Amino acid sequence: EVQLVESGGDLVQPGGSLRLSCAASGFTFTSYSMNWVRQAPGKGLEWVSYITSSSNTIYYADSVKGRFTISRDNAKNSLYLQMNSLRDEDTAVYYCAREHITMVRGVSLFDYWGQGTLVTVSS
Amino acid sequence: DIQMTQSPSSLSASIGDRVTITCRASQSISTYLNWYQQKPGKAPKVLIYAASSLQSGVPSRFSGSGSGTDFTLTISSLQPEDFATYYCQQSYSTPTFGPGTKVDLK
């Protein structure tokens, strides 16, 4: 059974830092690109960051570029998100999500998600 | 970035109703369009990928159509477990989601 379990969410002051983790199990972690997606309270979904299986390619949303760093440790089947210079607007549930590339024209989708971890940025 | 819009933002429907949700992309995305269902306090779940392909395990009352910039998610006969928020998402470029459509009980 595929499982993604996030951890590390907390209450942090504006300007502070936090590191989120996502522990993966039930699949070959090294075969998949991974993502972070967030959802502010009562709001919609916002993609945050992407990393390929070998960490060769990384993308960020403009809203977090220069402040957040995605990484992974394939030996530990783990995905991370280092969050610096946090702002009030970063308050959200953060989900890790696995990317699956389908056989239909290579369309990708987020096929498995964790339960999310809540980050609250407030003084 | 490709912007996604959805309409309506919310709708009220009864059990057994046919429900249609529309998603529009700011530029052509071919069929690089997925639909997700999210219930309160839960992670999203993929329903439809590549605009019209049903994800394994998803009931056949869900269907998707469209290409280019205009897409539709249809629930042929609404069931009690379908009350949720639905999001479209493009995977043509760096992913973006629509703002969501909340389906509740009339």
XYZ file of N, CA and C in Angstrom, chain A residues 22 58 69 94 104:
15
model
N 8.452 14.222 4.383
C 7.430 13.310 3.870
C 8.077 11.937 3.748
N 14.392 20.600 -10.634
C 13.599 21.149 -9.534
C 12.879 22.388 -10.033
N 13.213 25.397 -0.319
C 14.101 24.462 -1.013
C 13.567 23.048 -0.877
N 0.268 21.577 4.122
C 1.210 21.194 3.075
C 1.110 19.690 2.838
N -1.365 7.912 -21.395
C -2.146 8.745 -22.307
C -1.355 10.010 -22.607
